[in-house]
mmCIF file of C-alpha atoms and ligand atoms in Angstrom:
data_model
loop_
_atom_site.group_PDB
_atom_site.id
_atom_site.type_symbol
_atom_site.label_atom_id
_atom_site.label_comp_id
_atom_site.label_asym_id
_atom_site.label_seq_id
_atom_site.Cartn_x
_atom_site.Cartn_y
_atom_site.Cartn_z
ATOM 1 C CA UNK A 1 84.462 89.961 118.358
ATOM 2 C CA UNK A 2 84.895 92.638 120.566
ATOM 3 C CA UNK A 3 82.975 93.351 123.479
ATOM 4 C CA UNK A 4 79.416 95.618 122.885
ATOM 5 C CA UNK A 5 79.584 96.027 126.958
ATOM 6 C CA UNK A 6 82.588 98.164 127.093
ATOM 7 C CA UNK A 7 83.537 101.529 125.940
ATOM 8 C CA UNK A 8 85.228 101.448 123.978
ATOM 9 C CA UNK A 9 87.573 104.706 121.173
ATOM 10 C CA UNK A 10 89.315 104.499 118.397
ATOM 11 C CA UNK A 11 92.478 106.389 117.007
ATOM 12 C CA UNK A 12 93.683 104.992 113.340
ATOM 13 C CA UNK A 13 96.226 106.721 110.979
ATOM 14 C CA UNK A 14 99.212 106.615 109.432
ATOM 15 C CA UNK A 15 102.752 107.553 111.116
ATOM 16 C CA UNK A 16 103.166 110.667 112.647
ATOM 17 C CA UNK A 17 99.530 111.678 111.956
ATOM 18 C CA UNK A 18 100.862 112.553 116.145
ATOM 19 C CA UNK A 19 98.693 109.803 117.371
ATOM 20 C CA UNK A 20 100.259 108.953 120.477
ATOM 21 C CA UNK A 21 100.307 111.644 122.188
ATOM 22 C CA UNK A 22 97.061 112.873 121.670
ATOM 23 C CA UNK A 23 96.122 109.398 121.659
ATOM 24 C CA UNK A 24 97.266 109.262 125.987
ATOM 25 C CA UNK A 25 95.784 112.700 126.530
ATOM 26 C CA UNK A 26 92.503 112.581 124.248
ATOM 27 C CA UNK A 27 92.100 108.706 126.459
ATOM 28 C CA UNK A 28 93.249 110.894 130.393
ATOM 29 C CA UNK A 29 90.214 113.535 130.190
ATOM 30 C CA UNK A 30 88.237 110.895 128.704
ATOM 31 C CA UNK A 31 88.738 107.582 131.508
ATOM 32 C CA UNK A 32 89.900 105.125 129.112
ATOM 33 C CA UNK A 33 92.820 102.888 129.496
ATOM 34 C CA UNK A 34 95.192 103.517 126.565
ATOM 35 C CA UNK A 35 96.118 100.776 124.260
ATOM 36 C CA UNK A 36 99.021 101.301 121.705
ATOM 37 C CA UNK A 37 98.407 99.121 119.415
ATOM 38 C CA UNK A 38 101.499 99.873 117.800
ATOM 39 C CA UNK A 39 103.515 98.816 120.640
ATOM 40 C CA UNK A 40 102.327 95.255 119.921
ATOM 41 C CA UNK A 41 103.735 94.280 116.891
ATOM 42 C CA UNK A 42 106.655 96.455 117.212
ATOM 43 C CA UNK A 43 107.766 94.448 120.468
ATOM 44 C CA UNK A 44 106.968 91.763 118.368
ATOM 45 C CA UNK A 45 109.945 93.870 116.011
ATOM 46 C CA UNK A 46 112.138 93.776 118.761
ATOM 47 C CA UNK A 47 112.040 90.327 119.854
ATOM 48 C CA UNK A 48 112.123 89.186 116.279
ATOM 49 C CA UNK A 49 115.803 91.737 115.425
ATOM 50 C CA UNK A 50 116.492 93.102 111.299
ATOM 51 C CA UNK A 51 115.062 90.069 109.229
ATOM 52 C CA UNK A 52 112.352 88.884 111.862
ATOM 53 C CA UNK A 53 109.432 89.023 109.117
ATOM 54 C CA UNK A 54 111.253 85.777 106.912
ATOM 55 C CA UNK A 55 110.705 83.162 109.763
ATOM 56 C CA UNK A 56 109.258 80.875 108.758
ATOM 57 C CA UNK A 57 105.694 81.886 109.130
ATOM 58 C CA UNK A 58 105.413 79.430 112.456
ATOM 59 C CA UNK A 59 107.914 80.336 114.785
ATOM 60 C CA UNK A 60 106.604 83.074 114.475
ATOM 61 C CA UNK A 61 103.488 83.225 115.446
ATOM 62 C CA UNK A 62 104.548 80.852 117.730
ATOM 63 C CA UNK A 63 107.569 84.453 119.288
ATOM 64 C CA UNK A 64 104.080 86.155 119.056
ATOM 65 C CA UNK A 65 101.273 83.486 120.839
ATOM 66 C CA UNK A 66 104.062 83.196 123.448
ATOM 67 C CA UNK A 67 103.900 86.885 124.588
ATOM 68 C CA UNK A 68 101.566 88.202 126.947
ATOM 69 C CA UNK A 69 100.431 91.382 126.815
ATOM 70 C CA UNK A 70 98.643 93.671 129.955
ATOM 71 C CA UNK A 71 98.003 97.368 131.176
ATOM 72 C CA UNK A 72 98.940 98.569 133.884
ATOM 73 C CA UNK A 73 97.505 102.127 135.942
ATOM 74 C CA UNK A 74 94.948 103.674 133.892
ATOM 75 C CA UNK A 75 93.840 107.315 131.708
ATOM 76 C CA UNK A 76 96.937 109.098 129.895
ATOM 77 C CA UNK A 77 99.613 106.706 132.387
ATOM 78 C CA UNK A 78 98.701 103.765 130.554
ATOM 79 C CA UNK A 79 101.521 101.422 130.600
ATOM 80 C CA UNK A 80 101.560 97.591 128.473
ATOM 81 C CA UNK A 81 103.725 95.207 129.284
ATOM 82 C CA UNK A 82 105.035 92.699 127.608
ATOM 83 C CA UNK A 83 104.532 89.658 129.018
ATOM 84 C CA UNK A 84 105.160 91.726 133.043
ATOM 85 C CA UNK A 85 107.304 94.416 131.070
ATOM 86 C CA UNK A 86 107.021 97.579 129.305
ATOM 87 C CA UNK A 87 108.880 98.090 126.425
ATOM 88 C CA UNK A 88 112.089 99.571 125.765
ATOM 89 C CA UNK A 89 113.014 102.816 123.713
ATOM 90 C CA UNK A 90 114.787 100.450 121.462
ATOM 91 C CA UNK A 91 111.602 99.611 119.792
ATOM 92 C CA UNK A 92 110.945 103.960 119.916
ATOM 93 C CA UNK A 93 112.810 104.030 116.546
ATOM 94 C CA UNK A 94 112.058 104.533 113.001
ATOM 95 C CA UNK A 95 114.084 101.206 111.839
ATOM 96 C CA UNK A 96 112.117 99.023 114.770
ATOM 97 C CA UNK A 97 108.653 100.850 112.693
ATOM 98 C CA UNK A 98 110.013 99.786 109.440
ATOM 99 C CA UNK A 99 110.052 95.623 111.194
ATOM 100 C CA UNK A 100 106.776 96.148 112.717
ATOM 101 C CA UNK A 101 105.370 97.244 108.829
ATOM 102 C CA UNK A 102 106.699 94.100 107.774
ATOM 103 C CA UNK A 103 105.242 91.254 109.970
ATOM 104 C CA UNK A 104 102.148 93.725 109.964
ATOM 105 C CA UNK A 105 101.458 91.906 106.540
ATOM 106 C CA UNK A 106 101.106 89.276 107.632
ATOM 107 C CA UNK A 107 97.686 87.689 108.448
ATOM 108 C CA UNK A 108 99.181 85.340 111.293
ATOM 109 C CA UNK A 109 100.512 88.665 113.374
ATOM 110 C CA UNK A 110 97.357 90.436 112.779
ATOM 111 C CA UNK A 111 95.248 88.242 113.627
ATOM 112 C CA UNK A 112 96.895 87.068 117.188
ATOM 113 C CA UNK A 113 97.756 90.311 117.849
ATOM 114 C CA UNK A 114 93.192 91.279 117.421
ATOM 115 C CA UNK A 115 92.417 88.929 119.882
ATOM 116 C CA UNK A 116 94.758 89.733 122.147
ATOM 117 C CA UNK A 117 94.018 93.533 120.821
ATOM 118 C CA UNK A 118 89.885 92.383 121.581
ATOM 119 C CA UNK A 119 91.525 90.510 124.817
ATOM 120 C CA UNK A 120 92.530 93.969 126.304
ATOM 121 C CA UNK A 121 89.326 95.643 124.909
ATOM 122 C CA UNK A 122 87.599 93.590 128.008
ATOM 123 C CA UNK A 123 89.112 94.187 130.790
ATOM 124 C CA UNK A 124 88.909 97.943 130.429
ATOM 125 C CA UNK A 125 87.244 101.096 128.748
ATOM 126 C CA UNK A 126 89.467 102.094 126.644
ATOM 127 C CA UNK A 127 91.029 104.001 124.282
ATOM 128 C CA UNK A 128 92.377 101.639 121.433
ATOM 129 C CA UNK A 129 95.204 102.944 118.715
ATOM 130 C CA UNK A 130 96.480 101.577 115.343
ATOM 131 C CA UNK A 131 95.794 101.424 112.429
ATOM 132 C CA UNK A 132 92.551 99.107 112.040
ATOM 133 C CA UNK A 133 90.477 99.168 115.251
ATOM 134 C CA UNK A 134 88.146 100.993 113.304
ATOM 135 C CA UNK A 135 88.147 99.202 111.227
ATOM 136 C CA UNK A 136 88.973 95.168 112.010
ATOM 137 C CA UNK A 137 89.887 94.825 115.967
ATOM 138 C CA UNK A 138 86.612 97.222 117.309
ATOM 139 C CA UNK A 139 84.321 97.388 114.550
ATOM 140 C CA UNK A 140 81.621 98.212 117.133
ATOM 141 C CA UNK A 141 83.561 101.700 118.638
ATOM 142 C CA UNK A 142 81.314 103.986 120.219
ATOM 143 C CA UNK A 143 83.315 106.819 118.692
ATOM 144 C CA UNK A 144 85.658 106.172 116.067
ATOM 145 C CA UNK A 145 88.834 108.905 114.503
ATOM 146 C CA UNK A 146 91.438 109.293 111.601
ATOM 147 C CA UNK A 147 93.920 110.918 112.279
ATOM 148 C CA UNK A 148 96.044 112.674 108.119
ATOM 149 C CA UNK A 149 98.243 114.513 108.107
ATOM 150 C CA UNK A 150 100.444 115.427 105.313
ATOM 151 C CA UNK A 151 103.755 113.242 104.762
ATOM 152 C CA UNK A 152 106.077 116.215 104.693
ATOM 153 C CA UNK A 153 105.132 117.886 108.197
ATOM 154 C CA UNK A 154 104.524 113.884 109.364
ATOM 155 C CA UNK A 155 108.437 114.218 108.733
ATOM 156 C CA UNK A 156 108.711 116.938 110.452
ATOM 157 C CA UNK A 157 106.753 116.588 113.482
ATOM 158 C CA UNK A 158 109.494 113.106 113.555
ATOM 159 C CA UNK A 159 112.414 115.364 113.179
ATOM 160 C CA UNK A 160 112.045 117.285 115.694
ATOM 161 C CA UNK A 161 110.297 114.306 118.354
ATOM 162 C CA UNK A 162 113.589 112.066 117.327
ATOM 163 C CA UNK A 163 115.740 115.678 118.519
ATOM 164 C CA UNK A 164 114.504 116.704 121.082
ATOM 165 C CA UNK A 165 114.805 112.679 122.755
ATOM 166 C CA UNK A 166 118.908 113.401 121.485
ATOM 167 C CA UNK A 167 118.431 111.333 118.922
ATOM 168 C CA UNK A 168 119.860 111.518 115.023
ATOM 169 C CA UNK A 169 117.377 112.805 112.628
ATOM 170 C CA UNK A 170 118.120 113.365 109.175
ATOM 171 C CA UNK A 171 114.703 114.220 107.495
ATOM 172 C CA UNK A 172 115.632 113.166 103.801
ATOM 173 C CA UNK A 173 115.578 109.372 105.237
ATOM 174 C CA UNK A 174 112.779 110.256 108.046
ATOM 175 C CA UNK A 175 110.491 111.331 104.439
ATOM 176 C CA UNK A 176 111.262 108.658 102.531
ATOM 177 C CA UNK A 177 110.788 105.162 105.391
ATOM 178 C CA UNK A 178 107.331 107.459 105.720
ATOM 179 C CA UNK A 179 106.109 107.949 102.679
ATOM 180 C CA UNK A 180 107.234 103.929 101.875
ATOM 181 C CA UNK A 181 106.357 102.676 105.223
ATOM 182 C CA UNK A 182 102.762 104.676 104.876
ATOM 183 C CA UNK A 183 102.692 102.545 101.013
ATOM 184 C CA UNK A 184 103.119 99.019 103.089
ATOM 185 C CA UNK A 185 100.054 100.200 105.082
ATOM 186 C CA UNK A 186 98.605 101.473 103.013
ATOM 187 C CA UNK A 187 98.723 98.510 100.655
ATOM 188 C CA UNK A 188 98.673 95.852 102.278
ATOM 189 C CA UNK A 189 96.055 93.174 101.954
ATOM 190 C CA UNK A 190 95.014 91.967 105.169
ATOM 191 C CA UNK A 191 93.704 94.966 107.696
ATOM 192 C CA UNK A 192 95.104 98.442 104.959
ATOM 193 C CA UNK A 193 95.146 101.265 106.952
ATOM 194 C CA UNK A 194 91.712 102.746 105.783
ATOM 195 C CA UNK A 195 89.142 105.412 108.022
ATOM 196 C CA UNK A 196 86.199 103.333 108.807
ATOM 197 C CA UNK A 197 83.010 104.333 107.419
ATOM 198 C CA UNK A 198 82.257 105.486 110.390
ATOM 199 C CA UNK A 199 85.390 107.265 111.786
ATOM 200 C CA UNK A 200 84.814 111.328 112.274
ATOM 201 C CA UNK A 201 88.481 111.780 110.273
ATOM 202 C CA UNK A 202 91.186 114.713 111.125
ATOM 203 C CA UNK A 203 93.561 116.511 109.500
ATOM 204 C CA UNK A 204 96.590 117.988 112.194
ATOM 205 C CA UNK A 205 98.158 118.975 109.314
ATOM 206 C CA UNK A 206 97.456 122.444 110.754
ATOM 207 C CA UNK A 207 96.081 122.191 114.559
ATOM 208 C CA UNK A 208 97.762 122.299 117.342
ATOM 209 C CA UNK A 209 98.612 118.945 119.368
ATOM 210 C CA UNK A 210 95.399 121.118 122.027
ATOM 211 C CA UNK A 211 93.147 121.434 119.439
ATOM 212 C CA UNK A 212 93.124 117.391 118.118
ATOM 213 C CA UNK A 213 92.836 116.019 121.555
ATOM 214 C CA UNK A 214 89.924 119.410 121.933
ATOM 215 C CA UNK A 215 88.549 117.942 119.061
ATOM 216 C CA UNK A 216 88.450 113.825 120.186
ATOM 217 C CA UNK A 217 87.479 114.603 122.964
ATOM 218 C CA UNK A 218 84.695 117.102 122.349
ATOM 219 C CA UNK A 219 83.212 114.512 119.956
ATOM 220 C CA UNK A 220 83.577 111.532 121.791
ATOM 221 C CA UNK A 221 81.554 113.222 124.869
ATOM 222 C CA UNK A 222 78.677 113.510 122.756
HETATM 223 O O1 DC B 301 102.384 103.441 115.103
HETATM 224 P P1 DC B 301 103.815 102.149 114.913
HETATM 225 O O2 DC B 301 104.326 103.544 114.232
HETATM 226 O O3 DC B 301 104.090 102.491 116.419
HETATM 227 O O4 DC B 301 103.425 101.187 114.256
HETATM 228 C C1 DC B 301 104.007 99.954 113.476
HETATM 229 C C2 DC B 301 104.044 98.991 112.803
HETATM 230 O O5 DC B 301 103.234 98.677 113.302
HETATM 231 C C3 DC B 301 103.224 100.297 111.757
HETATM 232 O O6 DC B 301 104.552 100.339 110.787
HETATM 233 C C4 DC B 301 102.644 99.276 111.210
HETATM 234 C C5 DC B 301 102.657 98.506 112.545
HETATM 235 N N1 DC B 301 100.296 98.353 112.895
HETATM 236 C C6 DC B 301 99.808 97.767 112.454
HETATM 237 O O7 DC B 301 99.476 97.674 111.425
HETATM 238 N N2 DC B 301 98.052 97.671 113.382
HETATM 239 C C7 DC B 301 98.272 98.657 114.141
HETATM 240 N N3 DC B 301 97.315 98.573 115.052
HETATM 241 C C8 DC B 301 99.287 98.429 115.174
HETATM 242 C C9 DC B 301 100.526 98.777 114.188
#
């Protein structure tokens, strides 16, 4: 169980709902460390490579259990360290996101990462971002949010992000990948992507990033 002494705020939602930049900024404003749990799934995906999810379960579990996760810095400047180093940019691609989604259906992966996430939540007051933070990992969080947006809006945002990073971006392919990843994340048996009953759901399709941050900070401070 998560520590009830620590202050935990959770932000869940699908890929491209604007969670990452909003979560970082909200963490800074609320004085909480920022935990990007998608990065933990991505770290495993990168370590195992494209066919990682098809490896024997015992091998996946052993590789994951040997990885160490820690947080450096604070607020918006918090960095997740994997085996003592920040996650490389190579982990941020759509491709690695797909591999991470494949691994995320495996209960053994979710179980090991749930424990690692809860351990981090015992070391610091956290804003934890992911898919099942409010439902499974930190059910006793003091405030829970679920960000969503239409698949088309999410695909355009992702296209803009990739273009800004100088990476190739094909809108149709991104939209297709988002739809497939949503389908897999929503329909998996273990910790499906759904809002917690007590989460505040925010549709970000028509909202600026500033507006979403304000809404979260106001609600979490109330
Ligand atoms: O948020 P992201 O795109 O970096 O996450 C990558 C994948 O990891 C995503 O498709 C689903 C999975 N994930 C998860 O299942 N649970 C989390 N708490 C975070 C991510």
